Coordinates of C-alpha atoms in Angstrom, one line a residue:
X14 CA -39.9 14.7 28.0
X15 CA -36.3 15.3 29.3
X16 CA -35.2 11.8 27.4
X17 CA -36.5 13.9 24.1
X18 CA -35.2 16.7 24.6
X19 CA -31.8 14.9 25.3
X20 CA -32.1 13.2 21.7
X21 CA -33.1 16.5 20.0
X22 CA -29.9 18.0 21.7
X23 CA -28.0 15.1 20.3
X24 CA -29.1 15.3 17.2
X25 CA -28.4 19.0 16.8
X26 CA -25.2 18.6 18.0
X27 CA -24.9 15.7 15.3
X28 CA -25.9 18.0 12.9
X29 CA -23.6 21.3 13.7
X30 CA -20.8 18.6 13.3
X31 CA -21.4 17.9 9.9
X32 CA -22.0 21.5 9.4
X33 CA -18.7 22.2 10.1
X34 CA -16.7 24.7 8.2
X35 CA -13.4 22.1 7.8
X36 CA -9.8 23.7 8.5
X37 CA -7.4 23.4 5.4
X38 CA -3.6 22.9 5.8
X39 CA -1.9 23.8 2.7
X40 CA 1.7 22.8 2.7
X41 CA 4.2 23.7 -0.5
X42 CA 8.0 22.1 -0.5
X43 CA 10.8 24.6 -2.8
X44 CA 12.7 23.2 -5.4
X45 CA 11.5 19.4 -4.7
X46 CA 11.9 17.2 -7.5
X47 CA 8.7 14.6 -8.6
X48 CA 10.3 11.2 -7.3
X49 CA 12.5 12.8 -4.2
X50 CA 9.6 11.4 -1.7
X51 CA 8.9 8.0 -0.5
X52 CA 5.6 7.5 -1.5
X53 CA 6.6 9.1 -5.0
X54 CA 9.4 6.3 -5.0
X55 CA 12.6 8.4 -3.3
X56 CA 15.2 7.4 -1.3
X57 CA 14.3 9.9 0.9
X58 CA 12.7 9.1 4.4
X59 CA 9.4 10.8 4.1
X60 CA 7.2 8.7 6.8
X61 CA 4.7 11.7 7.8
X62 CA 3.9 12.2 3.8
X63 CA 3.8 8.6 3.2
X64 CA 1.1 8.3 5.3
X65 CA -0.9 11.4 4.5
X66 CA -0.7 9.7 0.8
X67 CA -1.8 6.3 1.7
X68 CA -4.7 7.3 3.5
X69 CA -5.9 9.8 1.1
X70 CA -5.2 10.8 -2.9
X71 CA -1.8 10.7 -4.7
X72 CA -1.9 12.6 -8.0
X73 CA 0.1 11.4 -11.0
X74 CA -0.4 14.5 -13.7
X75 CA -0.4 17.8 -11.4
X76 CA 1.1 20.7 -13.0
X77 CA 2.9 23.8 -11.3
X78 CA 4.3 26.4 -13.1
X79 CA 8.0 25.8 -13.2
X80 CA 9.1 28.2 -10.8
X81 CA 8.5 29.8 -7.1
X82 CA 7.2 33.3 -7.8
X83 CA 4.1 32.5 -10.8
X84 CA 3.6 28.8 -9.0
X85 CA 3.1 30.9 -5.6
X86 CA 0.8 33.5 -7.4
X87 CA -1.3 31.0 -8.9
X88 CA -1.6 28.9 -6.5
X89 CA -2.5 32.0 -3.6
X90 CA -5.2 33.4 -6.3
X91 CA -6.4 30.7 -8.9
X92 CA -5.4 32.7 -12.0
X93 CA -2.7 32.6 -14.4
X94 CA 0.5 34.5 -13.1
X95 CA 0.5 37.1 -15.9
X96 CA -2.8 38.0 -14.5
X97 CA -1.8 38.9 -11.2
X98 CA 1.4 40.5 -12.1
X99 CA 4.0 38.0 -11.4
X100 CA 4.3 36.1 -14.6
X101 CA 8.4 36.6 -14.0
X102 CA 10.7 37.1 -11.7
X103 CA 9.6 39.6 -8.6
X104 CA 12.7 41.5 -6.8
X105 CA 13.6 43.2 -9.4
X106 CA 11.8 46.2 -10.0
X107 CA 8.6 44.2 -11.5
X108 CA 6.9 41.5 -10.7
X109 CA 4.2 42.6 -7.5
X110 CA 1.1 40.8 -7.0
X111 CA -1.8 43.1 -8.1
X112 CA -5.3 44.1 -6.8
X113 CA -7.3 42.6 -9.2
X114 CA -6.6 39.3 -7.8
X115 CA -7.7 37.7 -4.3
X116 CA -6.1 35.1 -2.4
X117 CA -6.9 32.3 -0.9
X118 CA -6.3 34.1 2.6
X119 CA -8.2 37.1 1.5
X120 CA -11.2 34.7 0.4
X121 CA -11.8 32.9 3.0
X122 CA -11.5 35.9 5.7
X123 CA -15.1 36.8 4.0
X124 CA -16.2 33.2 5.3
X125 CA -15.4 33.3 8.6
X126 CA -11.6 31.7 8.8
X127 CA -8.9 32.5 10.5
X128 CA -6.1 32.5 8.1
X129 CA -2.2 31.8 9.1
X130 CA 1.4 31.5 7.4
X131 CA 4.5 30.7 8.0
X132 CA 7.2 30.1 5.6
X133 CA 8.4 31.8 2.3
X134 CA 6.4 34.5 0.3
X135 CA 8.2 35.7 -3.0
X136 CA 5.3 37.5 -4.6
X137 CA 5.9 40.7 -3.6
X138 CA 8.3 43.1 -4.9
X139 CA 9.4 45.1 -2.1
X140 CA 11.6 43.4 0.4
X141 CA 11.7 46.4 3.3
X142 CA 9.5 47.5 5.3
X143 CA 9.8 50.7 3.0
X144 CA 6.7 49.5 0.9
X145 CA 4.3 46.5 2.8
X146 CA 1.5 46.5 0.8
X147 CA 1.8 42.6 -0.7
X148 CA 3.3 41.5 2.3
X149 CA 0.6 38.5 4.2
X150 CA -0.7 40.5 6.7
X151 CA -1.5 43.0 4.0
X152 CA -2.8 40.3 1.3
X153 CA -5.8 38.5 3.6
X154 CA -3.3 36.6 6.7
X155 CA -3.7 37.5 10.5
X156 CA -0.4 36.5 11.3
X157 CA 2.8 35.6 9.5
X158 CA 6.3 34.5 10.6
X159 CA 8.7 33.3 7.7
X160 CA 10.6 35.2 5.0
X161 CA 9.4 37.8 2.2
X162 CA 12.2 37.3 -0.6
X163 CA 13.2 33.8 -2.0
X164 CA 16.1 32.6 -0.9
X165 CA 18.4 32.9 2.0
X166 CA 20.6 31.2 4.2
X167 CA 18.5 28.3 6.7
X168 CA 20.7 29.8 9.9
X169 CA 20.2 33.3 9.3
X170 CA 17.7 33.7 6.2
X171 CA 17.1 37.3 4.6
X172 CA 14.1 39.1 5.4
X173 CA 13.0 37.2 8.3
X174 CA 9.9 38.6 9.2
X175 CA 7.1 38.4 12.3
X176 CA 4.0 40.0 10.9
X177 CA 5.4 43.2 9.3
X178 CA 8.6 43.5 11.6
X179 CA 11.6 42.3 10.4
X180 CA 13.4 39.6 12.8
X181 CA 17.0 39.8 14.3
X182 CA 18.3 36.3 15.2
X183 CA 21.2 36.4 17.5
X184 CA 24.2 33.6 18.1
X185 CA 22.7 31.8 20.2
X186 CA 19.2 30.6 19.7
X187 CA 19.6 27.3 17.6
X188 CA 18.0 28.5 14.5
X189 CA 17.7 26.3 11.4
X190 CA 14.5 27.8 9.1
X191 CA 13.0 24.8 8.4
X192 CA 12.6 23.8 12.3
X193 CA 11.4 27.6 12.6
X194 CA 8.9 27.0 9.9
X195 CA 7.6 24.0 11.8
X196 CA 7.3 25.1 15.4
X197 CA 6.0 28.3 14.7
X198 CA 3.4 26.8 13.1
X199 CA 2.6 24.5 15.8
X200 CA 2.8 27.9 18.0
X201 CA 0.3 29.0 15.8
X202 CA -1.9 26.3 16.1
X203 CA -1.7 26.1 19.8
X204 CA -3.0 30.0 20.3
X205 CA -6.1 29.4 17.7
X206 CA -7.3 26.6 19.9
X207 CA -6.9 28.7 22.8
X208 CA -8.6 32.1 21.5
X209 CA -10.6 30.9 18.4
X210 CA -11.5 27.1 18.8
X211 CA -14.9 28.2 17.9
X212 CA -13.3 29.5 14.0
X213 CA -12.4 27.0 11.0
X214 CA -8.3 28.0 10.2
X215 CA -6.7 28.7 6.4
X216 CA -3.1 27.5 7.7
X217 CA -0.6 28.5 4.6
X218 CA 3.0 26.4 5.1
X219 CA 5.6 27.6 2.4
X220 CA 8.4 25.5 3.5
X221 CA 12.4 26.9 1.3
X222 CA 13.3 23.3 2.1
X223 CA 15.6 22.2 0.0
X224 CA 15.7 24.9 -1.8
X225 CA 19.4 25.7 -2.6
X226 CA 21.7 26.8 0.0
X227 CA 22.6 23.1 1.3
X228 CA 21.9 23.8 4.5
X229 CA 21.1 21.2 7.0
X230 CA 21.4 19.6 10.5
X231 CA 24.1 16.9 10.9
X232 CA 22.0 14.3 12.9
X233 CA 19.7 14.7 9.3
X234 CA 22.7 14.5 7.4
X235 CA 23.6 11.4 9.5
X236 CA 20.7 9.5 8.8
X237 CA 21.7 9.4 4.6
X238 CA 25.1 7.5 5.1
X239 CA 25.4 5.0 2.0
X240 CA 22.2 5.9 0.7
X241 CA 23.1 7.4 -2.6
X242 CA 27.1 5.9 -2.7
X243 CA 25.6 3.8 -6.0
X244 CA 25.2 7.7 -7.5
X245 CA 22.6 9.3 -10.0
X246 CA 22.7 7.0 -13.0
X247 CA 21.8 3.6 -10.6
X248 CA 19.7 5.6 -8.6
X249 CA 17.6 7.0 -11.5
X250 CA 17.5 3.1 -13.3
X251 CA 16.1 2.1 -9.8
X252 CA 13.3 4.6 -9.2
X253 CA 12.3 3.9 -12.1
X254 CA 11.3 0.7 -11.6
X255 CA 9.7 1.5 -8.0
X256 CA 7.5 4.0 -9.9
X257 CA 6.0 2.0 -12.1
X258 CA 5.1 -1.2 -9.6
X259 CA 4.0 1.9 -7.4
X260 CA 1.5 3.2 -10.1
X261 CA 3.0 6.3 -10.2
X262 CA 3.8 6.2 -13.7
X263 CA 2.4 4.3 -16.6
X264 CA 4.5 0.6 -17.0
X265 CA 5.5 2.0 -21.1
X266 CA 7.3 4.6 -19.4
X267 CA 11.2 4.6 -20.8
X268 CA 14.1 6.9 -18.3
X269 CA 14.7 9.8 -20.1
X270 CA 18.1 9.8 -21.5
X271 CA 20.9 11.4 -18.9
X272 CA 20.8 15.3 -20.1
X273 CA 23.7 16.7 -21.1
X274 CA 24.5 19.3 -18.7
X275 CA 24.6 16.1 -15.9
X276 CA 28.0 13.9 -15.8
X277 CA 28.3 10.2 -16.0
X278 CA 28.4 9.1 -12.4
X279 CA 31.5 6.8 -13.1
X280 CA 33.6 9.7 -14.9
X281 CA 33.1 11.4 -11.5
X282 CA 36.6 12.1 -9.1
X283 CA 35.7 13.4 -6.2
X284 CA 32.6 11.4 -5.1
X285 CA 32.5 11.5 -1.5
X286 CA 31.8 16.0 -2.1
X287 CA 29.1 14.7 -4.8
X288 CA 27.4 12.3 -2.6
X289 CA 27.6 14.9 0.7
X290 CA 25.6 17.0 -1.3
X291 CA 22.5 14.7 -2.1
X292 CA 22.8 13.8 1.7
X293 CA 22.1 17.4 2.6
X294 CA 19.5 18.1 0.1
X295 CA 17.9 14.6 1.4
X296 CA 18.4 15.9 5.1
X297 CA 16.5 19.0 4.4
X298 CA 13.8 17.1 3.1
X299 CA 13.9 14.9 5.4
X300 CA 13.7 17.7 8.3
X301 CA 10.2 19.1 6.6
X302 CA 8.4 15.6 6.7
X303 CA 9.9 15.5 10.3
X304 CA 8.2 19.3 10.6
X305 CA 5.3 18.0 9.1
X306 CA 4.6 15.3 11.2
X307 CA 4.6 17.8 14.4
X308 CA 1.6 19.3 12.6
X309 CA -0.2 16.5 12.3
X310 CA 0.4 15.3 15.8
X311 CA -0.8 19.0 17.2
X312 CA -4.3 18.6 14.7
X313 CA -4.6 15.1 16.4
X314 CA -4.3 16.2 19.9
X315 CA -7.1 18.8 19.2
X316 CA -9.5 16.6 17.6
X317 CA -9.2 19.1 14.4
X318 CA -7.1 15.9 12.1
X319 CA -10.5 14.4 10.7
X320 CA -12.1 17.6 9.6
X321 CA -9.2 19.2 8.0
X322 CA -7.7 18.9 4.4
X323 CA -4.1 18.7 4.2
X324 CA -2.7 19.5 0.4
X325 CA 1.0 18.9 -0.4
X326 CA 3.0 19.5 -3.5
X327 CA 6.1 21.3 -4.6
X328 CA 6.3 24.8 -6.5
X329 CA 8.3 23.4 -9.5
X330 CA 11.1 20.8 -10.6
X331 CA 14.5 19.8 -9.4
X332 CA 16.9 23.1 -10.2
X333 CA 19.9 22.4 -11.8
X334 CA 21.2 25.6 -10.8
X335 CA 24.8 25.6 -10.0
X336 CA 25.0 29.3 -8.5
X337 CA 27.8 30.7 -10.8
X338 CA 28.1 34.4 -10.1
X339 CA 26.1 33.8 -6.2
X340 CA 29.3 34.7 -4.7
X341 CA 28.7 38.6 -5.5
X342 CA 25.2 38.4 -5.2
X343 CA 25.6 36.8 -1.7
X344 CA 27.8 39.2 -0.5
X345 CA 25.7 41.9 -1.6
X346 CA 22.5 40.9 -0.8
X347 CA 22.7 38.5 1.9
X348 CA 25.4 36.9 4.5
X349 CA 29.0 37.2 4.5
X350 CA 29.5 35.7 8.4
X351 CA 27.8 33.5 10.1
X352 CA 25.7 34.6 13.5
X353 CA 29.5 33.5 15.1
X354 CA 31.0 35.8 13.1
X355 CA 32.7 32.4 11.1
X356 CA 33.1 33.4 7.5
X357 CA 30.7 32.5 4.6
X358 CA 32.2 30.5 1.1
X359 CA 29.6 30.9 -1.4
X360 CA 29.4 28.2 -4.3
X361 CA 29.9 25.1 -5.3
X362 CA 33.5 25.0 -3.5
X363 CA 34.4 21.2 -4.4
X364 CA 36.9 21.0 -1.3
X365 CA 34.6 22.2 1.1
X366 CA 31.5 19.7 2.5
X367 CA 27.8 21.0 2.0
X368 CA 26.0 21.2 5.0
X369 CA 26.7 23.9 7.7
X370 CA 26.2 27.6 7.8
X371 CA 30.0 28.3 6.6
X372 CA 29.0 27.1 3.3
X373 CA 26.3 28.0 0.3
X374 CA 25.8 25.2 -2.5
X375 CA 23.7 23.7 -5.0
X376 CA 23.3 20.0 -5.6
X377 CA 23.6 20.9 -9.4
X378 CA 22.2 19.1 -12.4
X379 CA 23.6 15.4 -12.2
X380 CA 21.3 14.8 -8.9
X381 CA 18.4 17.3 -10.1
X382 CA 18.2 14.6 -12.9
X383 CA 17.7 12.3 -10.0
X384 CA 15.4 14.3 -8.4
X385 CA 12.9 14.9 -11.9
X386 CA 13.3 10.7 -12.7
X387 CA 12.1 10.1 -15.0
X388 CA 11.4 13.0 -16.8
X389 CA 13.8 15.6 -18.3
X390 CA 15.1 19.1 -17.7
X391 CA 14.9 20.8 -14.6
X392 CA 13.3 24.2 -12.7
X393 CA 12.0 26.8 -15.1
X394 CA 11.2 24.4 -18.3
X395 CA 8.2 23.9 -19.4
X396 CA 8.5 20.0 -20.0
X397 CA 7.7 17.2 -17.5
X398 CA 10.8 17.9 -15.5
X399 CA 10.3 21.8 -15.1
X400 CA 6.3 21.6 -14.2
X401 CA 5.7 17.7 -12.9
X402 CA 4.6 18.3 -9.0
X403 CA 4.0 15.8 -6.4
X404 CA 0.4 16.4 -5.0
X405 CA -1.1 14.8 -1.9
X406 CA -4.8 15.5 -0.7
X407 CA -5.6 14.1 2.5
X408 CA -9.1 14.2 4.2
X409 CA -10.4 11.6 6.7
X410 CA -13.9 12.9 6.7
X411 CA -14.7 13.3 2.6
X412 CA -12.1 11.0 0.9
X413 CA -14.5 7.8 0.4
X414 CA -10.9 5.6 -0.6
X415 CA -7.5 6.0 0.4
X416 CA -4.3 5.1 -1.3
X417 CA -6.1 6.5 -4.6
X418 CA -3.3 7.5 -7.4
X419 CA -5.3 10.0 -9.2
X420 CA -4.5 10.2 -13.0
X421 CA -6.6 13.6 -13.9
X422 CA -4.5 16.2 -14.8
X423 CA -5.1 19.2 -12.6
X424 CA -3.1 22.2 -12.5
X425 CA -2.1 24.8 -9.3
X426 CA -4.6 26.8 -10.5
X427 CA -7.3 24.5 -9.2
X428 CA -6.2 24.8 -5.5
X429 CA -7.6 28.3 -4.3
X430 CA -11.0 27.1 -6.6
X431 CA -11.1 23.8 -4.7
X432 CA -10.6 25.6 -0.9
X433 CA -13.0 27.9 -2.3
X434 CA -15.7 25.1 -2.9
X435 CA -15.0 23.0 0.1
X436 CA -15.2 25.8 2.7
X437 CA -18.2 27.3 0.7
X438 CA -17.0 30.3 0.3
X439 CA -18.4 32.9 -2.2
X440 CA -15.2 34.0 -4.9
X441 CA -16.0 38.0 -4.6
X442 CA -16.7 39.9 -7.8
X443 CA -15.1 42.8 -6.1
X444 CA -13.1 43.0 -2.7
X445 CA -11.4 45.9 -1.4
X446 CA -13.1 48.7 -4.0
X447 CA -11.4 46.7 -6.7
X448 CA -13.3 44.1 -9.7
X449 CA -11.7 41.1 -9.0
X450 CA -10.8 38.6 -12.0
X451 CA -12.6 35.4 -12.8
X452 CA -10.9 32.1 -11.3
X453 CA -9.5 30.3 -13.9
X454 CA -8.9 26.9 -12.2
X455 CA -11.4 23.9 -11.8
X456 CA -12.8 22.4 -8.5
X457 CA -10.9 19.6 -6.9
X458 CA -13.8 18.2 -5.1
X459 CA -15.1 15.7 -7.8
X460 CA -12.3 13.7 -6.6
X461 CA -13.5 13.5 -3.2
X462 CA -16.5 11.6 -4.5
X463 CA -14.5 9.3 -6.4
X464 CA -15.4 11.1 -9.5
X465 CA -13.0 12.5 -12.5
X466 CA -12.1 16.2 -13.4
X467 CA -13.1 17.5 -16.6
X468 CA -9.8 19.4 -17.5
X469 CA -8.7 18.9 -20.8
X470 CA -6.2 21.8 -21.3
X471 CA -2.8 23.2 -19.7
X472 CA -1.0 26.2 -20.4
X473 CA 1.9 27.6 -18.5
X474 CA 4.7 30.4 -20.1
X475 CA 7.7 31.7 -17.8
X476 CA 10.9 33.3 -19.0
X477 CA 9.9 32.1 -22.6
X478 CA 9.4 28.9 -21.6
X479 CA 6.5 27.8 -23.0
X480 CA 4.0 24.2 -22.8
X481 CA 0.9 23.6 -23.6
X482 CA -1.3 20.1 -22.9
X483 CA -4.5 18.9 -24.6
X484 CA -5.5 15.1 -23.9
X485 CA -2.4 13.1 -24.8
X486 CA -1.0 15.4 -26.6
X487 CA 1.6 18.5 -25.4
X488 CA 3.8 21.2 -26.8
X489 CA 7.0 22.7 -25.3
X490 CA 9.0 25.0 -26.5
X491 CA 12.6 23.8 -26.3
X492 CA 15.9 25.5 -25.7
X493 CA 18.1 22.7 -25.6
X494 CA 21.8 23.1 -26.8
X495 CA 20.9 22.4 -30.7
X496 CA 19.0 25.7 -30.9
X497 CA 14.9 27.0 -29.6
X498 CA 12.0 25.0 -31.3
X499 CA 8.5 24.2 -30.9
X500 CA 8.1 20.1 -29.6
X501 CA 5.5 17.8 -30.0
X502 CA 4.7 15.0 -27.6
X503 CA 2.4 12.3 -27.4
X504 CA 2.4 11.8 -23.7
X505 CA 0.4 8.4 -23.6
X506 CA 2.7 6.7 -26.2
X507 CA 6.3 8.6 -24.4
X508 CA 5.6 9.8 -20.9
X509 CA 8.9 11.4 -20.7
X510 CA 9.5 13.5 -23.9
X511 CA 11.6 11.4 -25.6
X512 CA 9.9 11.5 -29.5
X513 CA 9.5 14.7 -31.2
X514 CA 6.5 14.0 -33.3
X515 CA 6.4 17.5 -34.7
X516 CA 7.6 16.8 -38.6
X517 CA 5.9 13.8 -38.6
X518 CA 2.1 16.0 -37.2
X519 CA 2.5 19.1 -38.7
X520 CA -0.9 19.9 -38.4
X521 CA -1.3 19.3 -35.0
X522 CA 1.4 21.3 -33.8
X523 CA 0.1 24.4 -36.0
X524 CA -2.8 24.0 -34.0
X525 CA -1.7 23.9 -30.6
X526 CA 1.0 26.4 -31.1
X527 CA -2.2 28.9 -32.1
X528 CA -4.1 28.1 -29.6
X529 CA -1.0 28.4 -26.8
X530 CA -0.9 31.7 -28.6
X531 CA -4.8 32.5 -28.2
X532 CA -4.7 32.1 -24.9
X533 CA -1.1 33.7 -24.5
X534 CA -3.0 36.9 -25.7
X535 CA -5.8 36.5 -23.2
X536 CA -3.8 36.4 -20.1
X537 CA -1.3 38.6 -20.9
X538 CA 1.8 36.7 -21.4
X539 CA 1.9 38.1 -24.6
X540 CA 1.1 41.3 -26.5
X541 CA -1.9 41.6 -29.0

């Protein structure tokens, strides 16, 4: 009797395991280009990513939406950024995400999770704690540490917030965001174990890394000596060629012609400032994977690693920003002295080296063409440079094969839909008094079965940039330097943009320029 009962016990406990609600780690980079990791084939030392990607799913074709605030929106609430009110820019008097909209946070509270952040937010308008109501805690997240505007300085960022009270730093405690990011989410961890083992965990990580300023630590700096001395035009010739004996892009696929805005890399002077800038970007990078693998090692020493999905991808392209102007808006709006009281030089100062808090750069458009090989344009387009994302599913216990490069194309959209179905979650109709939109992306979860989506259209509009995919075939609408047009691609024949087909399909381009339109109206993105 006893040795039955023993078995029924096992069995049950067998059972509740297999029952379990799994914990999902969602993990976004900020202005990381396509081919800046390793396993997407960067120079940059990514080992913690690498592995999540060769023991789980590598997709080739994931779309964001070209820029931090609608990429964040979509991807928190599984609609289309116009829908939720952040189709542009928030910050600046518009631009707040609304209440006919849940997010994933807010979703999976009505499951049973406890739900965590750290890291950026941007989709909120209000910056002070004058006006709180999008802020996490507020929008479905029991706690929150990390920053509510966009962009700030890595030593002493803007709006540094702990749950809804701002955060003074002082001179000495060591701070660098990106470590901040990483620890506190580890902290995080750490007290869930110890107060709510018995809950699954929503664990949102919205790294600024590398988002512009170059800040970084100099024994991450260190590790980039010589690394990108050959400079961007080598270094784009030779991804290239990694990429396609990785898989990652088809083997037709021709390097996208140098764009205009970047310089020949042997017409540059002052080399050793150029190359000190891709060393900090790198470093910062470099730093989150580092961050990243903390994580992982914290879910391993709690038994959680097996039974939780990790998802990382970036919120747009490389930005070819240069930060023209930032020193006013800097001075204004953010730091003018360092927590020592040493002064800040905003810009692209070529006499002055990227890297420490003194300083506040871009890396500029010669190495964002790096960063987007081999596609073209940058942040904020609409073509394969703008929206291409790397995106990395990793789940020991439902991925039947690993080192899968997924060819689908999916879209941000489909991430609060997929969390949604995995954690079995009901999407609410209504929540909070308020009738709550449709989702608008597709489930993931085929591909945990080995099975393909069954997406056949893309859409994306932000600050008239404009794209639309169906099959093979995608529009864009083009503001290059020889004036504002519609495009037509053929993405199976020219992976990266090269051939405007429209004269030569007419037709075609009619049609997908009304149907971007159709669905323009629908969401809101334009008037009817």
């Amino acid at each position: 009797m006893k040795r039955k009962l023993n078995i029924l016990l096992l069995l049950l406990a067998v059972q509740l395991f297999a029952q379990k609600q799994p914990n999902i780690v969602l993990i976004m980079a900020d202005d990381m280009g396509f081919s800046d990791i390793g396993c997407y084939g960067g120079e940059i030392k990514t080992p913690n990513l690498d592995k999540l990607a060769e023991n789980g799913v590598r997709f080739t074709q994931f779309y964001n939406n070209a820029r931090c605030c609608p990429t964040r929106a979509a991807l928190l609430t599984g609609l289309y950024p116009h829908q939720v009110g952040v189709g542009g820019m928030v910050g600046h008097g518009y631009g707040d995400l609304n209440n006919k909209c849940v997010t994933i946070a807010e979703a999976l509270k009505t499951n049973g999770y406890a739900t965590y952040m750290t890291g950026k937010w941007h989709v909120a308008d209000s910056n002070t704690n004058d006006d709180i109501h999008n802020w996490p805690i507020q929008r479905g997240f029991d706690k929150f540490y990390g920053t509510i505007k966009g962009v700030g300085s890595y030593f002493d960022p803007y709006t540094l917030t702990n749950n809804n009270e701002n955060v003074k730093l002082k001179p000495d405690d060591k701070f660098y965001y990106t470590d901040a990011i990483s620890d506190s989410t580890v902290t995080f961890l750490d007290k869930h174990f110890k107060q709510k083992a018995n809950k699954p965990f929503f664990f949102y990580v919205a790294y600024t890394a590398p988002h512009w300023p170059l800040h970084a630590l100099e024994k991450d700096i260190a590790k980039y000596e010589g690394v990108f001395d050959k400079g961007w035009d080598v270094l784009r010739e030779e991804r290239l060629v990694r990429m396609k004996k990785m898989g990652i892009i088809p083997k037709n696929t021709k390097l996208s012609q140098r764009d205009f805005r970047a310089t020949e890399w042997n017409s540059v002077e002052n080399k050793e400032w150029e190359i000190q800038r891709m060393k900090t970007y790198a470093a910062q990078i470099d730093n989150m994977d580092q961050g990243i693998g903390r994580i992982i090692d914290k879910l391993k020493k709690e038994g959680e690693f097996e039974n939780t999905l990790i998802i990382f991808l970036s919120d747009n392209g490389g930005c070819a920003e240069t930060l023209q102007g930032v020193e006013k808006w800097v001075s204004e709006k953010e730091v003018t002295v360092t927590l020592k009281g040493k002064k800040v030089t905003p810009g692209n100062v070529s006499n002055l080296m990227s890297g420490p808090a003194t300083t506040y750069m871009s890396y500029g458009e010669s190495w964002a063409n790096l960063s987007n090989t081999p596609y073209r344009k940058f942040k904020k387009s609409g073509h394969e440079g703008g929206v291409a994302t790397p995106f990395i599913m990793h789940w020991p216990k439902k991925l039947k094969k690993k080192n899968v490069l997924k060819k689908d194309v999916a879209s941000i959209i489909d991430v609060l839909p997929t969390i949604v179905d995995i954690s079995n979650t009901s999407y609410p109709l209504s929540y909070n008094g308020n009738k709550i939109q449709p989702m608008e992306g597709l489930s993931l979860m085929p591909v945990f079965k080995g099975e393909n989506l069954n997406r056949d259209e893309w859409f994306m509009e932000h600050g008239s940039n404009k794209a639309y995919r169906k099959g093979n075939w995608k529009v864009a609408w083009s503001k290059d330097k020889d004036g504002k047009k519609w495009e037509l691609f053929n993405l199976k024949k020219d992976p990266t943009e090269q051939i405007d087909v429209a004269v030569k399909y007419p037709k075609r381009l009619s049609e997908m320029k009304a149907r971007w339109f159709e669905w323009g109206k629908r969401v809101k993105v334009v008037k009817k």
